[in-house]
XYZ file of C-alpha atoms in Angstrom:
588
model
C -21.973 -15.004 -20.198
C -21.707 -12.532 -23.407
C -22.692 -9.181 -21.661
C -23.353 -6.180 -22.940
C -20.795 -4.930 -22.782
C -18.035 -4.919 -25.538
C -14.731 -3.612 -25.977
C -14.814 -0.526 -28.319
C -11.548 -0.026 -29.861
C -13.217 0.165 -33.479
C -16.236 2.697 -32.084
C -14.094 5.032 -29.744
C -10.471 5.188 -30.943
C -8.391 7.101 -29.098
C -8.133 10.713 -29.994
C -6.953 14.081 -30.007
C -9.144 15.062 -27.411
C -8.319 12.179 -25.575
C -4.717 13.325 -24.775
C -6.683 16.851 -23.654
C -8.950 15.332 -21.410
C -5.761 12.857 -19.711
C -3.681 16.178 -19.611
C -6.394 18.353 -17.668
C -7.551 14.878 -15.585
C -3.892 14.609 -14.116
C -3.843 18.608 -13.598
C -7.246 18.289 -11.552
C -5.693 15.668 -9.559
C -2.526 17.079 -8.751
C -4.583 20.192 -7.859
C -7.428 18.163 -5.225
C -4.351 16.184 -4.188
C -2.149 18.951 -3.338
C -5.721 21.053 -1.555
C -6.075 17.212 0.077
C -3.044 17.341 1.643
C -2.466 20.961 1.749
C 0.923 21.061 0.141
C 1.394 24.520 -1.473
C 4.998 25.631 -0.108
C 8.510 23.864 -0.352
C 8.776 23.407 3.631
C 5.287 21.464 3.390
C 6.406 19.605 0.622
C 10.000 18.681 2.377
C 7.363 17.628 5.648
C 6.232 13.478 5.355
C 2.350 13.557 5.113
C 2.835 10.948 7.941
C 5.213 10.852 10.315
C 4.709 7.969 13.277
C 4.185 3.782 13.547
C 4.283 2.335 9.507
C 5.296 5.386 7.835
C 8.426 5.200 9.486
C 8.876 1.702 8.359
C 7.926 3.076 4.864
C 10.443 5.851 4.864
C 13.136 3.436 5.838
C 12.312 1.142 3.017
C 12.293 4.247 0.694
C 15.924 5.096 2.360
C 17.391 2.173 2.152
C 16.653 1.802 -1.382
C 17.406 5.305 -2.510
C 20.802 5.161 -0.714
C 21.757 1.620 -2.396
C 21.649 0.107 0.772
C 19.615 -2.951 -1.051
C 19.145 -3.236 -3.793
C 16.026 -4.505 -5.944
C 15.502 -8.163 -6.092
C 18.853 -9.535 -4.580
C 19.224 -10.335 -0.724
C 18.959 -7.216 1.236
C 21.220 -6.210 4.208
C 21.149 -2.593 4.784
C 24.615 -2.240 6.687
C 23.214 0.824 8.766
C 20.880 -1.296 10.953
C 20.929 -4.612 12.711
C 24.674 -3.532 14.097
C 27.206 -4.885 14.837
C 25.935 -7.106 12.266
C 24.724 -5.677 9.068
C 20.541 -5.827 9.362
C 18.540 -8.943 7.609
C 15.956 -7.651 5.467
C 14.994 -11.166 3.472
C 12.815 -12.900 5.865
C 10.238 -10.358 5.359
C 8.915 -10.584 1.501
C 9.216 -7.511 -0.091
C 7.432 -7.813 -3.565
C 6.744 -4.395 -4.264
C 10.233 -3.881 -6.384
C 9.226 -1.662 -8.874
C 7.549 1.109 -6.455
C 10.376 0.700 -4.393
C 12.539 1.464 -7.028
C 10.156 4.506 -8.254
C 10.053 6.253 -5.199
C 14.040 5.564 -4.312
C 14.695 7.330 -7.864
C 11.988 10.200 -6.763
C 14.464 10.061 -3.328
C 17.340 10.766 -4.864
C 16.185 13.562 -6.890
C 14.406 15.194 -4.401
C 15.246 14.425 -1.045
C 13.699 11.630 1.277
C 10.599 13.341 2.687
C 9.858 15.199 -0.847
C 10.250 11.974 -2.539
C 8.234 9.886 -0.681
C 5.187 12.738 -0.931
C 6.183 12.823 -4.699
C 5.548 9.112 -4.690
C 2.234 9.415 -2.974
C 1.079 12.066 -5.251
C 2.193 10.136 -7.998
C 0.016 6.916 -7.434
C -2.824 8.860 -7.899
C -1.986 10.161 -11.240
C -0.965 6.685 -12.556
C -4.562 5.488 -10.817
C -5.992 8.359 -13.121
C -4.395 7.179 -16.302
C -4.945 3.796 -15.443
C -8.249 3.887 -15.351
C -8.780 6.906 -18.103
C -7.260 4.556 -20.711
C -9.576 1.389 -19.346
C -12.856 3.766 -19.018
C -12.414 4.479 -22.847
C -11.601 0.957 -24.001
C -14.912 -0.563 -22.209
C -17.558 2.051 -23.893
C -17.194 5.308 -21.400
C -17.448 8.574 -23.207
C -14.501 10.932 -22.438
C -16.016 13.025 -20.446
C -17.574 9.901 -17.998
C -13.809 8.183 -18.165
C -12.742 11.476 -17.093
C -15.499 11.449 -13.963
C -14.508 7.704 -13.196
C -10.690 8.106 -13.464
C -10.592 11.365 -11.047
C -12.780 8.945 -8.502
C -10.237 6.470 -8.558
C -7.841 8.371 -8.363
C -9.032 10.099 -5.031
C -10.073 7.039 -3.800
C -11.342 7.093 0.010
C -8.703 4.039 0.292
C -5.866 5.754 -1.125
C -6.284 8.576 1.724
C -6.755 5.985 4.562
C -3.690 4.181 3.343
C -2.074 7.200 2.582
C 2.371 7.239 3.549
C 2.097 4.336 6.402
C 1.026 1.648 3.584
C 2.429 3.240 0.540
C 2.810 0.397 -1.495
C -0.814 -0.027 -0.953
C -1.909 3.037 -2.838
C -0.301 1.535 -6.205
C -3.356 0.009 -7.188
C -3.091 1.968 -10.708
C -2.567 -1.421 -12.258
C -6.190 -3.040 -11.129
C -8.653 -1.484 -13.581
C -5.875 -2.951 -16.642
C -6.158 -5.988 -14.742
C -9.937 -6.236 -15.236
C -9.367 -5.128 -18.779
C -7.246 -8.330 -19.269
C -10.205 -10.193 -17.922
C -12.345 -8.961 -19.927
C -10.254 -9.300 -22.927
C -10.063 -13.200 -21.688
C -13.489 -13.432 -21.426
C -15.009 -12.376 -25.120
C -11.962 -12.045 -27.274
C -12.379 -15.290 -29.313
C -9.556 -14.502 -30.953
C -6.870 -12.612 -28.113
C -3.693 -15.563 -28.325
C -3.724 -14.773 -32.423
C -3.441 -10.653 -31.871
C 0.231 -10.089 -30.789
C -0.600 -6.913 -29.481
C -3.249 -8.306 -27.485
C -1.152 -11.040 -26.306
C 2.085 -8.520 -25.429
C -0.140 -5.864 -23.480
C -1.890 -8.779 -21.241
C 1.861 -10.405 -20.600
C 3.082 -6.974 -19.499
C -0.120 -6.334 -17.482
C 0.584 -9.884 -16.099
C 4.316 -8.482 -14.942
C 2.606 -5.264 -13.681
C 0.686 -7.338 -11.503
C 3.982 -9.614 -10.378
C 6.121 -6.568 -8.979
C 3.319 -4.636 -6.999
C 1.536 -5.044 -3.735
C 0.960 -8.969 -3.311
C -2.671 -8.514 -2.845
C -3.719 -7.309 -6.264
C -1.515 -9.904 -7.261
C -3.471 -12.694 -5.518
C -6.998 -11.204 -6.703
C -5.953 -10.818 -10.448
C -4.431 -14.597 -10.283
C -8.115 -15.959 -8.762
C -9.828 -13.736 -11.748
C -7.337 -15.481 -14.053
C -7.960 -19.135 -12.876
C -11.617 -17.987 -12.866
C -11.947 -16.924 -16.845
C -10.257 -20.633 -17.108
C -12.957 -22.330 -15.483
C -15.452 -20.083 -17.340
C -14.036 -21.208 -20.808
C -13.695 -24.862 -19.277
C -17.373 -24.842 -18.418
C -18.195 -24.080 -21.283
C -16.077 -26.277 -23.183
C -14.411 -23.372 -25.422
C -11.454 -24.618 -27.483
C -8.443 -25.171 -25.415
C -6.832 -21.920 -26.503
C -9.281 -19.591 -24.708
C -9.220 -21.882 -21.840
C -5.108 -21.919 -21.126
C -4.517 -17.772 -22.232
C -5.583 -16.776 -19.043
C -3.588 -19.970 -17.408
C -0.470 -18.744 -19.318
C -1.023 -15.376 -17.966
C -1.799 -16.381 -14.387
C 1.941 -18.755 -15.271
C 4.012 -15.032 -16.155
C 2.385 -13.818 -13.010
C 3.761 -16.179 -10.320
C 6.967 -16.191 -12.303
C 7.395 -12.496 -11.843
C 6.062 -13.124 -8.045
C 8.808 -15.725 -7.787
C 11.400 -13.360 -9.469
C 10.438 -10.373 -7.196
C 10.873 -12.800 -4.277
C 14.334 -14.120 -4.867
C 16.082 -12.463 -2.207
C 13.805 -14.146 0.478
C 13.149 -17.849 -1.203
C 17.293 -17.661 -1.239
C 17.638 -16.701 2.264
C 15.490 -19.783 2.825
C 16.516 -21.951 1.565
C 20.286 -21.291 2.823
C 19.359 -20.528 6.412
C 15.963 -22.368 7.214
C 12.651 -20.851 7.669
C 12.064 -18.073 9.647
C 7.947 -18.319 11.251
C 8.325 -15.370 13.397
C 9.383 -13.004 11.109
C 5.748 -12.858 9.631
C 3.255 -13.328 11.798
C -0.301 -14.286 11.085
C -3.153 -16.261 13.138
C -6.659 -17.036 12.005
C -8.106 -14.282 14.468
C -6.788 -11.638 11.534
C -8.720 -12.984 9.120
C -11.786 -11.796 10.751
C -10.649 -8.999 12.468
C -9.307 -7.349 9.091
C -11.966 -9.263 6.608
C -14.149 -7.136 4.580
C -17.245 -6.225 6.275
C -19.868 -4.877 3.408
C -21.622 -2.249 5.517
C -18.358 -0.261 5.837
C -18.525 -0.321 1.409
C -21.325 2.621 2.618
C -20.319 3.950 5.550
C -17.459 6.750 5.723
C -15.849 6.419 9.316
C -14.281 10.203 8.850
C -16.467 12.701 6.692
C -16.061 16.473 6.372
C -19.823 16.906 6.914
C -20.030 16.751 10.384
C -23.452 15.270 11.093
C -22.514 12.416 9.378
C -19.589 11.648 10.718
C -21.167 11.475 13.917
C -24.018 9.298 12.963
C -21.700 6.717 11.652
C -19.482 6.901 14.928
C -22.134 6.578 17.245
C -24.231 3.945 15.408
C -21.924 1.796 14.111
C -17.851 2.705 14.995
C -17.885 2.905 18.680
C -20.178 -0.413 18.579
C -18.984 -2.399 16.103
C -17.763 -5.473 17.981
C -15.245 -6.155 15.620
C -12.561 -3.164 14.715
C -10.530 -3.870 11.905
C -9.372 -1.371 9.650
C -11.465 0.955 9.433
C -12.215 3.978 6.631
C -11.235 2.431 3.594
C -13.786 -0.084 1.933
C -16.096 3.205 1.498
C -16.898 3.355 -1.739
C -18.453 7.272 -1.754
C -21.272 8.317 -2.809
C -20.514 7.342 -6.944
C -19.090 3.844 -5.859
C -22.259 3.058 -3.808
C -24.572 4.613 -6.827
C -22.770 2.368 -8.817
C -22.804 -0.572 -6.650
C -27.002 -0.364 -6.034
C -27.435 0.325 -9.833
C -25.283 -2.663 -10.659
C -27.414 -5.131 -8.563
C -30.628 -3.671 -9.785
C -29.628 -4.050 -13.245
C -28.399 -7.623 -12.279
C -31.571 -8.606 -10.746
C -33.673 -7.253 -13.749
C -31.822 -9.284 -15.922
C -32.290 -12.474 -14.102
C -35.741 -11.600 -13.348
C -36.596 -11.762 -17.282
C -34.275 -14.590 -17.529
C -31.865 -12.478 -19.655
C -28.513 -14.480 -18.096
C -26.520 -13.659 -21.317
C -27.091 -9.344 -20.716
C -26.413 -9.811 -16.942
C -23.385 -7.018 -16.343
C -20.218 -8.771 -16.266
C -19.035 -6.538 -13.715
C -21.455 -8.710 -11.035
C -19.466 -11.759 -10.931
C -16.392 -10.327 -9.689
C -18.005 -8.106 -7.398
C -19.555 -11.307 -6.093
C -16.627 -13.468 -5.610
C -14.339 -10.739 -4.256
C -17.678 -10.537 -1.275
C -17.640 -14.370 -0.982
C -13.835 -14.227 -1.124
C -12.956 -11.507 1.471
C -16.275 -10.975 3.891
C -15.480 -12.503 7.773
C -16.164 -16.152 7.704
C -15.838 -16.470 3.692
C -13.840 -18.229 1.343
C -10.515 -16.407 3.228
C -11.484 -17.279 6.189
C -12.045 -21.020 5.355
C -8.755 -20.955 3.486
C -7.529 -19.995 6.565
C -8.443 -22.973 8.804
C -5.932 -24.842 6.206
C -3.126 -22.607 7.026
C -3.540 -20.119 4.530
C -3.431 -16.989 6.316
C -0.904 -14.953 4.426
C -3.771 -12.570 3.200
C -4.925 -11.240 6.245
C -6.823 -7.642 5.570
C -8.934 -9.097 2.912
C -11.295 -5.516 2.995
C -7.706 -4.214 0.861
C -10.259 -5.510 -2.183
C -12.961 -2.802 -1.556
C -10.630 -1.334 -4.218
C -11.212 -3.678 -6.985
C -14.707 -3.292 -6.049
C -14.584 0.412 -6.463
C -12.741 -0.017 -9.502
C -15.848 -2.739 -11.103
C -18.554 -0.485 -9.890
C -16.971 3.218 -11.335
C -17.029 1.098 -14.621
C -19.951 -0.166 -14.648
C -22.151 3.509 -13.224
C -19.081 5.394 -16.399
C -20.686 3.262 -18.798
C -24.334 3.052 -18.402
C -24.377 7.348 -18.047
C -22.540 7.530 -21.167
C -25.188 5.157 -22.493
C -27.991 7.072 -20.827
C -26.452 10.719 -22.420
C -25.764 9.222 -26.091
C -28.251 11.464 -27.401
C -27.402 14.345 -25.420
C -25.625 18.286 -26.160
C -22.944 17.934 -25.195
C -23.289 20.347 -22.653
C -25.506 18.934 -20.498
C -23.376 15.799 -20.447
C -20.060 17.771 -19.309
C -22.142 19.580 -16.962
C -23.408 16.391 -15.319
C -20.006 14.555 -15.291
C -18.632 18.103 -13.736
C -21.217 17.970 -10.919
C -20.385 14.079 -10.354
C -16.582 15.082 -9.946
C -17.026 17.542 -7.860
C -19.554 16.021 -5.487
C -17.458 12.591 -5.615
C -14.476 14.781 -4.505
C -16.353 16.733 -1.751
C -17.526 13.119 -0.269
C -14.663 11.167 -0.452
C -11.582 13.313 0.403
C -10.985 13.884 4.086
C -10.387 17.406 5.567
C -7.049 18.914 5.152
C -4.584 19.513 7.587
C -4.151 22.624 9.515
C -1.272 24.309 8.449
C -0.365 24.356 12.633
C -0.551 20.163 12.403
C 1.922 20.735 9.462
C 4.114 22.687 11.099
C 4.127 20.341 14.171
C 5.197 17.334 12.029
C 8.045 19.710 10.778
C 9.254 20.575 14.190
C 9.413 17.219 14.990
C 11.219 16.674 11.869
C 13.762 19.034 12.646
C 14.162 17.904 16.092
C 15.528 14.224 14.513
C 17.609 15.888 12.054
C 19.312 18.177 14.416
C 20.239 15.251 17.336
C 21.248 13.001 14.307
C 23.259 15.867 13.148
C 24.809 16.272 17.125
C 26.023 12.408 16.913
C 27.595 12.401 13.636
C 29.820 15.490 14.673
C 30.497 14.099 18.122
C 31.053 10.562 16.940
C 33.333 8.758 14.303
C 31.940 7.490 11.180
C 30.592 4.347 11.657
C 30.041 4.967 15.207
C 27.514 2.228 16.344
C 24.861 3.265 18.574
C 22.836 0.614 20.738
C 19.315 1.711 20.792
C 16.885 1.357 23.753
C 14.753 -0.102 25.186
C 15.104 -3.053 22.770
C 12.650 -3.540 20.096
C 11.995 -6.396 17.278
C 11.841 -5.468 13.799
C 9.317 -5.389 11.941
C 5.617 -5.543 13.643
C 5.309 -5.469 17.289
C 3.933 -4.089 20.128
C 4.496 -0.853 21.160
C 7.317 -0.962 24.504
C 5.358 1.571 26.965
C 5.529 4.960 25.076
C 7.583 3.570 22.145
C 5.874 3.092 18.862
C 6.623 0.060 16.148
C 9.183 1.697 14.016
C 9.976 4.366 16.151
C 13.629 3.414 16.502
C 13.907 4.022 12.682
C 13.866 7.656 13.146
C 17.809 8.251 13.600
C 18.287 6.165 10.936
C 16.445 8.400 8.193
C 18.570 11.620 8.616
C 21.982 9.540 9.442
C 24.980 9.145 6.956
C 27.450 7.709 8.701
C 26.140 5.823 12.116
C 24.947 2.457 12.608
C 22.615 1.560 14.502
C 21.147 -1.573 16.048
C 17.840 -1.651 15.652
C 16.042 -2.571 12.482
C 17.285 -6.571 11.367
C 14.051 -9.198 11.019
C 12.783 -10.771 13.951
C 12.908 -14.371 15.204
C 16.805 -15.587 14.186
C 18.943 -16.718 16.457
C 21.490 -13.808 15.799
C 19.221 -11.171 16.765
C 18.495 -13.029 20.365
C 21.503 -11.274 21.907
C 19.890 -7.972 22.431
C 17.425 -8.919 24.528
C 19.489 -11.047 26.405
C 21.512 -8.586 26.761
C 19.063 -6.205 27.795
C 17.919 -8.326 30.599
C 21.732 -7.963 32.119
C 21.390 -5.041 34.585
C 22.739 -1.718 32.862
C 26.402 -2.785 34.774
C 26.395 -5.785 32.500
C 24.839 -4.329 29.523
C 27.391 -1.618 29.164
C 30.686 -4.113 29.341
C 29.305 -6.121 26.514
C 28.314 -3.490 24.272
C 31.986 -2.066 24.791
C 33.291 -5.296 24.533
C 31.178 -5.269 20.662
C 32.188 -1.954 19.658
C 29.299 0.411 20.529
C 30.495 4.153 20.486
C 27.353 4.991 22.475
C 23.949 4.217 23.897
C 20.620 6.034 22.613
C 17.822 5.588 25.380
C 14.372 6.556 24.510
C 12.812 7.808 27.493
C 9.190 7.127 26.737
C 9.844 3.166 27.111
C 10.607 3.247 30.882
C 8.186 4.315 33.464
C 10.586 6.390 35.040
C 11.699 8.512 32.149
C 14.775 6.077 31.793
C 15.796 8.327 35.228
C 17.288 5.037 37.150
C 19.031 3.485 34.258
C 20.791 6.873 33.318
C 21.628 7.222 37.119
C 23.518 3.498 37.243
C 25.252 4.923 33.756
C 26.806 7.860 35.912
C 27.469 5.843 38.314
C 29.519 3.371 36.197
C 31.459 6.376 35.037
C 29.344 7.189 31.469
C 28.972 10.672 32.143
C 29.491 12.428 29.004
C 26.579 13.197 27.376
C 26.226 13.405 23.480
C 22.436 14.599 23.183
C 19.697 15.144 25.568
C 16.007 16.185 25.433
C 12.550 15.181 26.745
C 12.864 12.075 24.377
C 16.261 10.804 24.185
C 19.136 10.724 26.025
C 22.668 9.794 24.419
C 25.551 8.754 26.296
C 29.123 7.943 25.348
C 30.650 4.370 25.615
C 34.344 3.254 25.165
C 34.496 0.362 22.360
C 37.297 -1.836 22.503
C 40.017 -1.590 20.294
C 39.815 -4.903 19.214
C 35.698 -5.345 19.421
C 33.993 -8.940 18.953
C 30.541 -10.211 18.054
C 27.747 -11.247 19.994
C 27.886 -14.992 20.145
């Protein structure tokens, strides 16, 4: 497989205009992002985008790291959660470092909510330069690279994963992976070029410390262009490259996972702290008719079609909204296959668009009952939500549809070009961003916000520093079920405005040191209050929504057991004062 595609860096260097086009591309983002998410004044900028279930989780992380709490790469125990003990945060891999690290440092500067919304805003502009810089190395005109990168960048997927799966909406670094592939595939020459060799290793490392999924696709694509070369007997060079590549890549994996292959191996494995069964794999697989089919759209009629023909039937409800490609991506898509089939059908194998091939093993790969799903019967489970690669797809197919119009427009003014590319943004834009928030759903999240901030600020001036605060009803951490009314995560909230409490929620699931709480729990309150004294707890936060009764009966048996001075109190949660012992132990 030649193509016909080749790399370009002789016939399109980079240019003056170049740096123009990146400058305004990252202003027109910033602008649709900002209209997206309808962030124009400082108190909707200091407002999360999302504030409920896996944001919280993601706010934490961005917390914890900001606040040196853990730290990047070594073992993690953030000494604010898991209390009396300090929290365990290694059982559950954490191999996005270096966003981690980005967002803490955006955190820091800028405050917790602003930061993470910086962060947010910011993976689109790196997915924009990302795939600017690729466009332009793989034969797309300027003002097509410009067209493809500000579709990438506004991704349906990146709004669908939006705060609650942050790390998620890194996926800047995919289109340079499929660069490197490329590179691997029809550089003869790429191990003699140092430069070559020293931007592939570093792409390589970019792959290692970001979300583990583009990891695991760009290591297949690596092990693939090995075969390839294998195959096809190639000198031994071009066949171990990409090997050597795919080698820096689970090193950096295995770097970026220290702090949990150490906990490991000193304390045993831990099975419950991730949890994964076979049924995932099909529930969260990649179903191709959702590549087409937008589950939210701002034109109505649509949106409505889709729900009531396929949504509301669809026997099997995964997660939902972000495979769709939009209208460019499916363009793209149908043109690649036609040009594929074309190709074959005048037996023309060697011009068949290497973009097909990995569009074709990512299907086989992630679709329910594929190669996943197979794995999967072997114990391989670990990538559950295999339709997370519509974006590589995306990615394939806005290359492919960049390069044939700027083939197609060669010969064009150059006016009817930009005018075209301008009408592809803007209709790209219009299809696959969602509608904006209200301003009232805004200012709702911000009430809310304020609500936290204020009872967190109510305990820290009635309490001591380092007050612990038992936290009910008790919950597992991370991943579970919501308990009646209470949401997974939702005992994180205290925890992101607090600077001097502990609390004890928030310390990985399925050790034997975190049994106690539960065990605890199942007491009686009388019990339950004597112990907690006996550990040290300053006080007990209930959250009413996880009892039937409003927590009414259990707050009644705490007055009657003499805990009758109240620290905070609304429709949510009630605090009450306990008396720790002057000389507290630990749970056994």
């Amino acid at each position: 497989m030649k193509g016909n595609i080749e790399p370009i860096e002789q016939t399109h260097p980079w240019r003056r205009m170049d740096w123009y086009c990146l400058a305004f591309l990252l202003c027109l983002v910033a602008l649709t992002w900002c209209a997206a998410y309808n962030r124009w004044t400082s108190e909707s900028w200091a407002t999360p985008i999302s504030y409920g279930g896996d944001a919280w989780g993601t706010l934490a992380g961005a917390k914890a790291f900001s606040t040196g709490e853990i730290p990047p790469i070594l073992p993690k125990y953030p000494a604010s959660l898991g209390a009396p003990f300090r929290a365990n945060w290694n059982d559950y891999p954490t191999v996005e470092e270096g966003m981690w690290v980005w967002t803490a440092l955006l955190a820091r500067a800028f405050g917790l909510f602003t930061g993470a919304n910086l962060s947010l805003l910011s993976a689109s502009l790196f997915a924009a330069t990302s795939f600017y810089f690729v466009g332009r190395r793989m034969q797309c005109g300027p003002a097509f690279a410009f067209t493809g990168a500000a579709l990438f960048a506004l991704s349906r997927f990146i709004f669908a994963r939006s705060l609650p799966h942050l790390p998620l909406t890194y996926y800047w670094h995919v289109p340079l992976g499929l660069l490197v592939i490329w590179y691997c595939l029809t550089n003869t020459l790429i191990h003699k070029d140092r430069r070559m060799v020293l931007f592939c290793v570093a792409v390589a490392i970019l792959h290692g410390v970001q979300n583990a999924y583009y990891t695991a696709m760009f290591f297949q694509f690596l092990v693939g262009a090995a075969l390839f070369h294998l195959i096809r007997r190639q000198p031994w060079p071009r066949i171990f490259f990409p090997l050597i590549l795919g080698g820096v890549l689970l090193f950096t994996l295995g770097v970026m996972n220290l702090d949990t292959l150490y906990y490991r191996a000193v304390h045993g494995p831990n099975p419950i702290a991730v949890t994964r069964t076979y049924a995932a794999l099909e529930l969260y697989a990649l179903k191709p008719i959702e590549l087409f089919l937008p589950i939210t759209h701002r034109f109505g009629p649509l949106e409505r079609w889709v729900m009531i023909k396929y949504a509301r039937q669809a026997y099997v409800v995964g997660e939902m909204g972000s495979p769709y490609l939009g209208l460019a991506g499916i363009a793209g898509l149908l043109l690649l296959v036609w040009e594929t089939a074309r190709r074959l059908a005048r037996q023309q194998l060697d011009q068949v668009p290497f973009q097909i091939w990995p569009v074709l093993w990512i299907l086989a790969y992630s679709v329910v009952g594929g190669i996943n799903g197979l794995l999967g019967l072997f114990g391989v489970i670990l990538f559950r939500c295999s339709n997370r690669y519509g974006i590589f797809i995306l990615a394939l197919v806005l290359l492919f549809l960049m390069q044939r119009l700027t083939a197609w427009t060669r010969r064009w003014h150059w006016l009817p070009a930009l005018l075209l590319a301008a009408s592809i943004v803007t209709l790209g834009a219009w299809d696959q961003i969602p509608g904006s928030p209200a301003t009232a759903q805004i200012a709702a999240t911000r009430q809310m916000v304020q609500a936290d901030a204020a009872m967190v600020a109510t305990l820290e001036r009635r309490l001591p520093k380092d007050a612990m605060i038992f936290q009910m009803p008790v919950m597992d951490f991370p991943e579970v079920s919501p308990v009646r009314g209470v949401a997974d995560y939702e005992h994180i909230r205290p925890y992101l405005y607090s600077k001097q409490l502990r609390f004890s929620y928030g310390s990985n699931k399925g050790r034997k040191r975190e049994r106690w709480q539960k065990e605890a729990e199942q007491l009686g309150t009388s019990r339950l209050v004597g112990l907690l004294e006996s550990y040290g707890f300053s006080a007990v936060l209930i959250n009413r929504k996880g009892y039937e009764d409003g927590a009414t009966a259990m707050l009644q048996e705490l007055k009657s057991l003499g805990k009758t001075e109240v620290l905070f109190e609304s429709p949510e949660f009630f605090c009450v004062v306990l008396t720790p012992a002057a000389r507290p132990i630990l749970p056994p």
